[in-house]
Amino acid sequence: MNKLHHARKLACVLGISALTLHLTDMPAHAQAIDQIAQNATTHINLAWSYLMNMVCWVGGGLLLAISVFAWYQHQRNPNAGIRMGMVLTGVVCGGFLLTLPFLARTTSYTLFEQNPAVTGEQKQMLFDQ
């Protein structure tokens, strides 16, 4: 019973391995590993930039909205514990978060004359003899 159980496990592993090898063989031989790494790096960089844009836009908008509401509360009752310094700090931080994607893009175009990108490109090192 124990040998039969191990034989079934081995047959399943070999079958899955053969199927996986067959499915990955076709696309893998058409692309070199550096192209696959470059595509993966590009996808990761795009996902990270979308996440950062979302955090900046949503976070900055929320900070500005909260600051406007806090300013309204301060005008209704100045003794409620909401100081104008807190309101101004929220406005400055929210404005900075909203402009951060624009500043990053402008800086990368101005200083580096291109989009910030990690391509995964490999360079060959040559040695003189």
mmCIF file of N, CA, C and O in Angstrom, residues 4-86:
data_model
loop_
_atom_site.group_PDB
_atom_site.id
_atom_site.type_symbol
_atom_site.label_atom_id
_atom_site.label_comp_id
_atom_site.label_asym_id
_atom_site.label_seq_id
_atom_site.Cartn_x
_atom_site.Cartn_y
_atom_site.Cartn_z
ATOM 1 N N LEU A 4 2.551 1.687 -3.416
ATOM 2 C CA LEU A 4 1.577 2.139 -4.396
ATOM 3 C C LEU A 4 1.293 3.631 -4.227
ATOM 4 O O LEU A 4 1.169 4.369 -5.204
ATOM 5 N N HIS A 5 1.232 4.091 -2.989
ATOM 6 C CA HIS A 5 1.006 5.499 -2.700
ATOM 7 C C HIS A 5 2.167 6.353 -3.231
ATOM 8 O O HIS A 5 1.953 7.407 -3.840
ATOM 9 N N HIS A 6 3.405 5.899 -3.015
ATOM 10 C CA HIS A 6 4.568 6.633 -3.507
ATOM 11 C C HIS A 6 4.619 6.621 -5.030
ATOM 12 O O HIS A 6 5.035 7.611 -5.644
ATOM 13 N N ALA A 7 4.203 5.544 -5.647
ATOM 14 C CA ALA A 7 4.201 5.462 -7.112
ATOM 15 C C ALA A 7 3.184 6.441 -7.699
ATOM 16 O O ALA A 7 3.448 7.075 -8.724
ATOM 17 N N ARG A 8 2.036 6.590 -7.050
ATOM 18 C CA ARG A 8 1.038 7.549 -7.513
ATOM 19 C C ARG A 8 1.557 8.984 -7.387
ATOM 20 O O ARG A 8 1.355 9.808 -8.276
ATOM 21 N N LYS A 9 2.217 9.283 -6.268
ATOM 22 C CA LYS A 9 2.794 10.606 -6.078
ATOM 23 C C LYS A 9 3.839 10.896 -7.149
ATOM 24 O O LYS A 9 3.865 11.984 -7.732
ATOM 25 N N LEU A 10 4.687 9.934 -7.417
ATOM 26 C CA LEU A 10 5.727 10.103 -8.426
ATOM 27 C C LEU A 10 5.120 10.304 -9.809
ATOM 28 O O LEU A 10 5.573 11.160 -10.580
ATOM 29 N N ALA A 11 4.068 9.551 -10.129
ATOM 30 C CA ALA A 11 3.410 9.703 -11.425
ATOM 31 C C ALA A 11 2.780 11.096 -11.548
ATOM 32 O O ALA A 11 2.855 11.728 -12.611
ATOM 33 N N CYS A 12 2.169 11.596 -10.497
ATOM 34 C CA CYS A 12 1.577 12.936 -10.518
ATOM 35 C C CYS A 12 2.650 14.011 -10.701
ATOM 36 O O CYS A 12 2.484 14.935 -11.499
ATOM 37 N N VAL A 13 3.746 13.898 -9.976
ATOM 38 C CA VAL A 13 4.829 14.875 -10.089
ATOM 39 C C VAL A 13 5.420 14.859 -11.487
ATOM 40 O O VAL A 13 5.664 15.909 -12.088
ATOM 41 N N LEU A 14 5.649 13.667 -12.047
ATOM 42 C CA LEU A 14 6.203 13.573 -13.398
ATOM 43 C C LEU A 14 5.223 14.123 -14.431
ATOM 44 O O LEU A 14 5.630 14.795 -15.387
ATOM 45 N N GLY A 15 3.946 13.854 -14.272
ATOM 46 C CA GLY A 15 2.951 14.367 -15.199
ATOM 47 C C GLY A 15 2.861 15.884 -15.165
ATOM 48 O O GLY A 15 2.816 16.541 -16.208
ATOM 49 N N ILE A 16 2.848 16.443 -13.965
ATOM 50 C CA ILE A 16 2.801 17.902 -13.826
ATOM 51 C C ILE A 16 4.078 18.525 -14.375
ATOM 52 O O ILE A 16 4.039 19.554 -15.053
ATOM 53 N N SER A 17 5.217 17.904 -14.118
ATOM 54 C CA SER A 17 6.485 18.421 -14.636
ATOM 55 C C SER A 17 6.510 18.401 -16.156
ATOM 56 O O SER A 17 6.948 19.369 -16.798
ATOM 57 N N ALA A 18 6.044 17.321 -16.765
ATOM 58 C CA ALA A 18 6.029 17.232 -18.230
ATOM 59 C C ALA A 18 5.077 18.267 -18.826
ATOM 60 O O ALA A 18 5.394 18.907 -19.835
ATOM 61 N N LEU A 19 3.932 18.446 -18.211
ATOM 62 C CA LEU A 19 2.972 19.430 -18.700
ATOM 63 C C LEU A 19 3.524 20.849 -18.577
ATOM 64 O O LEU A 19 3.425 21.654 -19.501
ATOM 65 N N THR A 20 4.132 21.158 -17.446
ATOM 66 C CA THR A 20 4.718 22.476 -17.238
ATOM 67 C C THR A 20 5.856 22.728 -18.219
ATOM 68 O O THR A 20 5.973 23.808 -18.785
ATOM 69 N N LEU A 21 6.695 21.734 -18.423
ATOM 70 C CA LEU A 21 7.796 21.874 -19.369
ATOM 71 C C LEU A 21 7.281 22.104 -20.779
ATOM 72 O O LEU A 21 7.808 22.947 -21.516
ATOM 73 N N HIS A 22 6.234 21.400 -21.154
ATOM 74 C CA HIS A 22 5.667 21.566 -22.490
ATOM 75 C C HIS A 22 5.048 22.957 -22.662
ATOM 76 O O HIS A 22 5.201 23.592 -23.698
ATOM 77 N N LEU A 23 4.355 23.452 -21.640
ATOM 78 C CA LEU A 23 3.707 24.761 -21.746
ATOM 79 C C LEU A 23 4.704 25.913 -21.720
ATOM 80 O O LEU A 23 4.485 26.933 -22.361
ATOM 81 N N THR A 24 5.788 25.767 -20.977
ATOM 82 C CA THR A 24 6.757 26.858 -20.893
ATOM 83 C C THR A 24 7.803 26.795 -21.983
ATOM 84 O O THR A 24 8.535 27.758 -22.183
ATOM 85 N N ASP A 25 7.884 25.698 -22.710
ATOM 86 C CA ASP A 25 8.917 25.555 -23.729
ATOM 87 C C ASP A 25 8.663 26.474 -24.908
ATOM 88 O O ASP A 25 9.576 27.092 -25.438
ATOM 89 N N MET A 26 7.412 26.609 -25.331
ATOM 90 C CA MET A 26 7.121 27.408 -26.524
ATOM 91 C C MET A 26 7.443 28.890 -26.341
ATOM 92 O O MET A 26 8.177 29.447 -27.141
ATOM 93 N N PRO A 27 6.937 29.587 -25.296
ATOM 94 C CA PRO A 27 7.282 31.005 -25.201
ATOM 95 C C PRO A 27 8.710 31.243 -24.730
ATOM 96 O O PRO A 27 9.289 32.271 -25.027
ATOM 97 N N ALA A 28 9.291 30.301 -24.017
ATOM 98 C CA ALA A 28 10.617 30.536 -23.442
ATOM 99 C C ALA A 28 11.706 30.530 -24.496
ATOM 100 O O ALA A 28 12.679 31.261 -24.376
ATOM 101 N N HIS A 29 11.578 29.723 -25.533
ATOM 102 C CA HIS A 29 12.663 29.686 -26.511
ATOM 103 C C HIS A 29 12.623 30.885 -27.452
ATOM 104 O O HIS A 29 13.604 31.182 -28.116
ATOM 105 N N ALA A 30 11.509 31.602 -27.510
ATOM 106 C CA ALA A 30 11.408 32.745 -28.410
ATOM 107 C C ALA A 30 12.013 34.006 -27.797
ATOM 108 O O ALA A 30 12.392 34.899 -28.518
ATOM 109 N N GLN A 31 12.094 34.081 -26.483
ATOM 110 C CA GLN A 31 12.617 35.260 -25.819
ATOM 111 C C GLN A 31 13.842 34.887 -25.000
ATOM 112 O O GLN A 31 13.882 33.824 -24.383
ATOM 113 N N ALA A 32 14.783 35.772 -24.998
ATOM 114 C CA ALA A 32 15.937 35.577 -24.128
ATOM 115 C C ALA A 32 15.554 35.986 -22.713
ATOM 116 O O ALA A 32 14.564 36.689 -22.495
ATOM 117 N N ILE A 33 16.347 35.556 -21.760
ATOM 118 C CA ILE A 33 16.022 35.826 -20.358
ATOM 119 C C ILE A 33 16.083 37.323 -20.057
ATOM 120 O O ILE A 33 15.347 37.825 -19.215
ATOM 121 N N ASP A 34 16.936 38.076 -20.777
ATOM 122 C CA ASP A 34 17.003 39.511 -20.514
ATOM 123 C C ASP A 34 15.747 40.230 -20.970
ATOM 124 O O ASP A 34 15.317 41.189 -20.343
ATOM 125 N N GLN A 35 15.103 39.752 -22.024
ATOM 126 C CA GLN A 35 13.845 40.355 -22.454
ATOM 127 C C GLN A 35 12.733 40.062 -21.452
ATOM 128 O O GLN A 35 11.904 40.926 -21.162
ATOM 129 N N ILE A 36 12.723 38.861 -20.919
ATOM 130 C CA ILE A 36 11.718 38.510 -19.910
ATOM 131 C C ILE A 36 11.925 39.349 -18.651
ATOM 132 O O ILE A 36 10.966 39.880 -18.076
ATOM 133 N N ALA A 37 13.184 39.513 -18.227
ATOM 134 C CA ALA A 37 13.477 40.329 -17.047
ATOM 135 C C ALA A 37 13.130 41.794 -17.298
ATOM 136 O O ALA A 37 12.607 42.479 -16.418
ATOM 137 N N GLN A 38 13.380 42.283 -18.512
ATOM 138 C CA GLN A 38 13.062 43.671 -18.842
ATOM 139 C C GLN A 38 11.550 43.898 -18.808
ATOM 140 O O GLN A 38 11.082 44.900 -18.274
ATOM 141 N N ASN A 39 10.790 42.970 -19.354
ATOM 142 C CA ASN A 39 9.324 43.090 -19.324
ATOM 143 C C ASN A 39 8.799 43.057 -17.898
ATOM 144 O O ASN A 39 7.905 43.826 -17.538
ATOM 145 N N ALA A 40 9.347 42.153 -17.090
ATOM 146 C CA ALA A 40 8.901 42.061 -15.697
ATOM 147 C C ALA A 40 9.240 43.334 -14.934
ATOM 148 O O ALA A 40 8.426 43.842 -14.152
ATOM 149 N N THR A 41 10.433 43.883 -15.163
ATOM 150 C CA THR A 41 10.838 45.113 -14.491
ATOM 151 C C THR A 41 9.943 46.277 -14.904
ATOM 152 O O THR A 41 9.547 47.093 -14.074
ATOM 153 N N THR A 42 9.609 46.336 -16.183
ATOM 154 C CA THR A 42 8.727 47.393 -16.659
ATOM 155 C C THR A 42 7.359 47.292 -16.009
ATOM 156 O O THR A 42 6.779 48.304 -15.581
ATOM 157 N N HIS A 43 6.820 46.080 -15.897
ATOM 158 C CA HIS A 43 5.509 45.899 -15.255
ATOM 159 C C HIS A 43 5.557 46.299 -13.780
ATOM 160 O O HIS A 43 4.634 46.953 -13.284
ATOM 161 N N ILE A 44 6.617 45.940 -13.096
ATOM 162 C CA ILE A 44 6.740 46.280 -11.674
ATOM 163 C C ILE A 44 6.858 47.792 -11.501
ATOM 164 O O ILE A 44 6.220 48.385 -10.619
ATOM 165 N N ASN A 45 7.660 48.443 -12.350
ATOM 166 C CA ASN A 45 7.811 49.902 -12.258
ATOM 167 C C ASN A 45 6.503 50.625 -12.549
ATOM 168 O O ASN A 45 6.180 51.620 -11.892
ATOM 169 N N LEU A 46 5.751 50.152 -13.528
ATOM 170 C CA LEU A 46 4.464 50.775 -13.827
ATOM 171 C C LEU A 46 3.481 50.598 -12.672
ATOM 172 O O LEU A 46 2.762 51.532 -12.310
ATOM 173 N N ALA A 47 3.449 49.400 -12.098
ATOM 174 C CA ALA A 47 2.552 49.166 -10.964
ATOM 175 C C ALA A 47 2.926 50.059 -9.787
ATOM 176 O O ALA A 47 2.046 50.632 -9.125
ATOM 177 N N TRP A 48 4.230 50.202 -9.524
ATOM 178 C CA TRP A 48 4.680 51.048 -8.415
ATOM 179 C C TRP A 48 4.316 52.512 -8.676
ATOM 180 O O TRP A 48 3.873 53.223 -7.774
ATOM 181 N N SER A 49 4.485 52.977 -9.917
ATOM 182 C CA SER A 49 4.156 54.371 -10.205
ATOM 183 C C SER A 49 2.652 54.619 -10.096
ATOM 184 O O SER A 49 2.225 55.667 -9.608
ATOM 185 N N TYR A 50 1.828 53.662 -10.528
ATOM 186 C CA TYR A 50 0.384 53.822 -10.373
ATOM 187 C C TYR A 50 -0.009 53.857 -8.904
ATOM 188 O O TYR A 50 -0.883 54.634 -8.500
ATOM 189 N N LEU A 51 0.624 53.015 -8.094
ATOM 190 C CA LEU A 51 0.334 52.998 -6.662
ATOM 191 C C LEU A 51 0.719 54.327 -6.016
ATOM 192 O O LEU A 51 -0.049 54.895 -5.228
ATOM 193 N N MET A 52 1.896 54.846 -6.359
ATOM 194 C CA MET A 52 2.332 56.126 -5.792
ATOM 195 C C MET A 52 1.435 57.279 -6.244
ATOM 196 O O MET A 52 1.113 58.171 -5.462
ATOM 197 N N ASN A 53 1.017 57.263 -7.517
ATOM 198 C CA ASN A 53 0.084 58.297 -7.991
ATOM 199 C C ASN A 53 -1.227 58.232 -7.223
ATOM 200 O O ASN A 53 -1.796 59.266 -6.853
ATOM 201 N N MET A 54 -1.720 57.020 -6.995
ATOM 202 C CA MET A 54 -2.975 56.870 -6.267
ATOM 203 C C MET A 54 -2.838 57.397 -4.838
ATOM 204 O O MET A 54 -3.704 58.123 -4.350
ATOM 205 N N VAL A 55 -1.741 57.046 -4.171
ATOM 206 C CA VAL A 55 -1.531 57.514 -2.793
ATOM 207 C C VAL A 55 -1.436 59.035 -2.765
ATOM 208 O O VAL A 55 -2.034 59.686 -1.900
ATOM 209 N N CYS A 56 -0.714 59.611 -3.721
ATOM 210 C CA CYS A 56 -0.561 61.069 -3.743
ATOM 211 C C CYS A 56 -1.889 61.767 -4.004
ATOM 212 O O CYS A 56 -2.241 62.727 -3.310
ATOM 213 N N TRP A 57 -2.641 61.309 -4.992
ATOM 214 C CA TRP A 57 -3.900 61.979 -5.325
ATOM 215 C C TRP A 57 -4.946 61.806 -4.228
ATOM 216 O O TRP A 57 -5.579 62.772 -3.803
ATOM 217 N N VAL A 58 -5.128 60.579 -3.770
ATOM 218 C CA VAL A 58 -6.154 60.332 -2.746
ATOM 219 C C VAL A 58 -5.746 60.948 -1.413
ATOM 220 O O VAL A 58 -6.541 61.628 -0.757
ATOM 221 N N GLY A 59 -4.491 60.737 -1.008
ATOM 222 C CA GLY A 59 -4.025 61.290 0.267
ATOM 223 C C GLY A 59 -4.030 62.802 0.271
ATOM 224 O O GLY A 59 -4.463 63.437 1.246
ATOM 225 N N GLY A 60 -3.552 63.413 -0.811
ATOM 226 C CA GLY A 60 -3.547 64.873 -0.885
ATOM 227 C C GLY A 60 -4.950 65.454 -0.907
ATOM 228 O O GLY A 60 -5.233 66.460 -0.249
ATOM 229 N N GLY A 61 -5.843 64.832 -1.659
ATOM 230 C CA GLY A 61 -7.227 65.298 -1.695
ATOM 231 C C GLY A 61 -7.905 65.188 -0.343
ATOM 232 O O GLY A 61 -8.637 66.098 0.078
ATOM 233 N N LEU A 62 -7.665 64.071 0.342
ATOM 234 C CA LEU A 62 -8.252 63.908 1.683
ATOM 235 C C LEU A 62 -7.700 64.939 2.664
ATOM 236 O O LEU A 62 -8.454 65.505 3.473
ATOM 237 N N LEU A 63 -6.382 65.174 2.619
ATOM 238 C CA LEU A 63 -5.805 66.176 3.522
ATOM 239 C C LEU A 63 -6.366 67.562 3.255
ATOM 240 O O LEU A 63 -6.662 68.309 4.196
ATOM 241 N N LEU A 64 -6.531 67.906 1.991
ATOM 242 C CA LEU A 64 -7.113 69.218 1.681
ATOM 243 C C LEU A 64 -8.565 69.306 2.137
ATOM 244 O O LEU A 64 -8.992 70.331 2.696
ATOM 245 N N ALA A 65 -9.333 68.243 1.913
ATOM 246 C CA ALA A 65 -10.738 68.256 2.341
ATOM 247 C C ALA A 65 -10.847 68.329 3.864
ATOM 248 O O ALA A 65 -11.679 69.082 4.403
ATOM 249 N N ILE A 66 -10.008 67.579 4.557
ATOM 250 C CA ILE A 66 -10.031 67.623 6.023
ATOM 251 C C ILE A 66 -9.619 69.003 6.522
ATOM 252 O O ILE A 66 -10.183 69.525 7.493
ATOM 253 N N SER A 67 -8.641 69.613 5.843
ATOM 254 C CA SER A 67 -8.195 70.951 6.251
ATOM 255 C C SER A 67 -9.289 71.987 6.057
ATOM 256 O O SER A 67 -9.465 72.885 6.893
ATOM 257 N N VAL A 68 -10.003 71.898 4.942
ATOM 258 C CA VAL A 68 -11.109 72.840 4.710
ATOM 259 C C VAL A 68 -12.187 72.654 5.770
ATOM 260 O O VAL A 68 -12.719 73.628 6.328
ATOM 261 N N PHE A 69 -12.520 71.419 6.115
ATOM 262 C CA PHE A 69 -13.514 71.163 7.157
ATOM 263 C C PHE A 69 -13.018 71.648 8.522
ATOM 264 O O PHE A 69 -13.790 72.208 9.311
ATOM 265 N N ALA A 70 -11.726 71.449 8.802
ATOM 266 C CA ALA A 70 -11.174 71.917 10.077
ATOM 267 C C ALA A 70 -11.179 73.441 10.143
ATOM 268 O O ALA A 70 -11.444 74.024 11.209
ATOM 269 N N TRP A 71 -10.903 74.106 9.013
ATOM 270 C CA TRP A 71 -10.968 75.567 8.993
ATOM 271 C C TRP A 71 -12.396 76.044 9.261
ATOM 272 O O TRP A 71 -12.614 77.002 9.996
ATOM 273 N N TYR A 72 -13.378 75.346 8.673
ATOM 274 C CA TYR A 72 -14.790 75.680 8.909
ATOM 275 C C TYR A 72 -15.134 75.495 10.387
ATOM 276 O O TYR A 72 -15.810 76.358 10.986
ATOM 277 N N GLN A 73 -14.678 74.421 10.988
ATOM 278 C CA GLN A 73 -14.943 74.183 12.405
ATOM 279 C C GLN A 73 -14.271 75.245 13.267
ATOM 280 O O GLN A 73 -14.828 75.688 14.280
ATOM 281 N N HIS A 74 -13.056 75.663 12.865
ATOM 282 C CA HIS A 74 -12.349 76.706 13.623
ATOM 283 C C HIS A 74 -13.081 78.043 13.527
ATOM 284 O O HIS A 74 -13.119 78.798 14.505
ATOM 285 N N GLN A 75 -13.671 78.334 12.370
ATOM 286 C CA GLN A 75 -14.402 79.592 12.224
ATOM 287 C C GLN A 75 -15.699 79.583 13.024
ATOM 288 O O GLN A 75 -16.120 80.618 13.537
ATOM 289 N N ARG A 76 -16.324 78.423 13.139
ATOM 290 C CA ARG A 76 -17.565 78.325 13.926
ATOM 291 C C ARG A 76 -17.294 78.452 15.411
ATOM 292 O O ARG A 76 -18.052 79.090 16.132
ATOM 293 N N ASN A 77 -16.213 77.802 15.882
ATOM 294 C CA ASN A 77 -15.897 77.817 17.307
ATOM 295 C C ASN A 77 -14.374 77.813 17.461
ATOM 296 O O ASN A 77 -13.758 76.756 17.450
ATOM 297 N N PRO A 78 -13.760 78.978 17.637
ATOM 298 C CA PRO A 78 -12.299 79.051 17.741
ATOM 299 C C PRO A 78 -11.739 78.344 18.974
ATOM 300 O O PRO A 78 -10.555 78.037 19.020
ATOM 301 N N ASN A 79 -12.565 78.072 19.956
ATOM 302 C CA ASN A 79 -12.106 77.412 21.175
ATOM 303 C C ASN A 79 -12.314 75.900 21.144
ATOM 304 O O ASN A 79 -12.225 75.245 22.176
ATOM 305 N N ALA A 80 -12.581 75.334 19.963
ATOM 306 C CA ALA A 80 -12.888 73.904 19.877
ATOM 307 C C ALA A 80 -11.642 73.023 19.906
ATOM 308 O O ALA A 80 -11.749 71.812 19.940
ATOM 309 N N GLY A 81 -10.467 73.631 19.876
ATOM 310 C CA GLY A 81 -9.240 72.833 19.932
ATOM 311 C C GLY A 81 -8.574 72.653 18.582
ATOM 312 O O GLY A 81 -7.540 72.002 18.492
ATOM 313 N N ILE A 82 -9.158 73.203 17.528
ATOM 314 C CA ILE A 82 -8.541 73.135 16.207
ATOM 315 C C ILE A 82 -7.786 74.435 15.986
ATOM 316 O O ILE A 82 -8.387 75.509 15.904
ATOM 317 N N ARG A 83 -6.460 74.335 15.929
ATOM 318 C CA ARG A 83 -5.643 75.532 15.749
ATOM 319 C C ARG A 83 -5.395 75.773 14.268
ATOM 320 O O ARG A 83 -5.410 74.846 13.461
ATOM 321 N N MET A 84 -5.145 77.009 13.909
ATOM 322 C CA MET A 84 -4.897 77.350 12.510
ATOM 323 C C MET A 84 -3.587 76.738 12.007
ATOM 324 O O MET A 84 -3.437 76.477 10.819
ATOM 325 N N GLY A 85 -2.657 76.486 12.896
ATOM 326 C CA GLY A 85 -1.414 75.824 12.493
ATOM 327 C C GLY A 85 -1.675 74.424 11.955
ATOM 328 O O GLY A 85 -1.044 73.988 10.993
ATOM 329 N N MET A 86 -2.614 73.717 12.578
ATOM 330 C CA MET A 86 -2.986 72.382 12.104
ATOM 331 C C MET A 86 -3.643 72.458 10.728
ATOM 332 O O MET A 86 -3.385 71.641 9.848
#
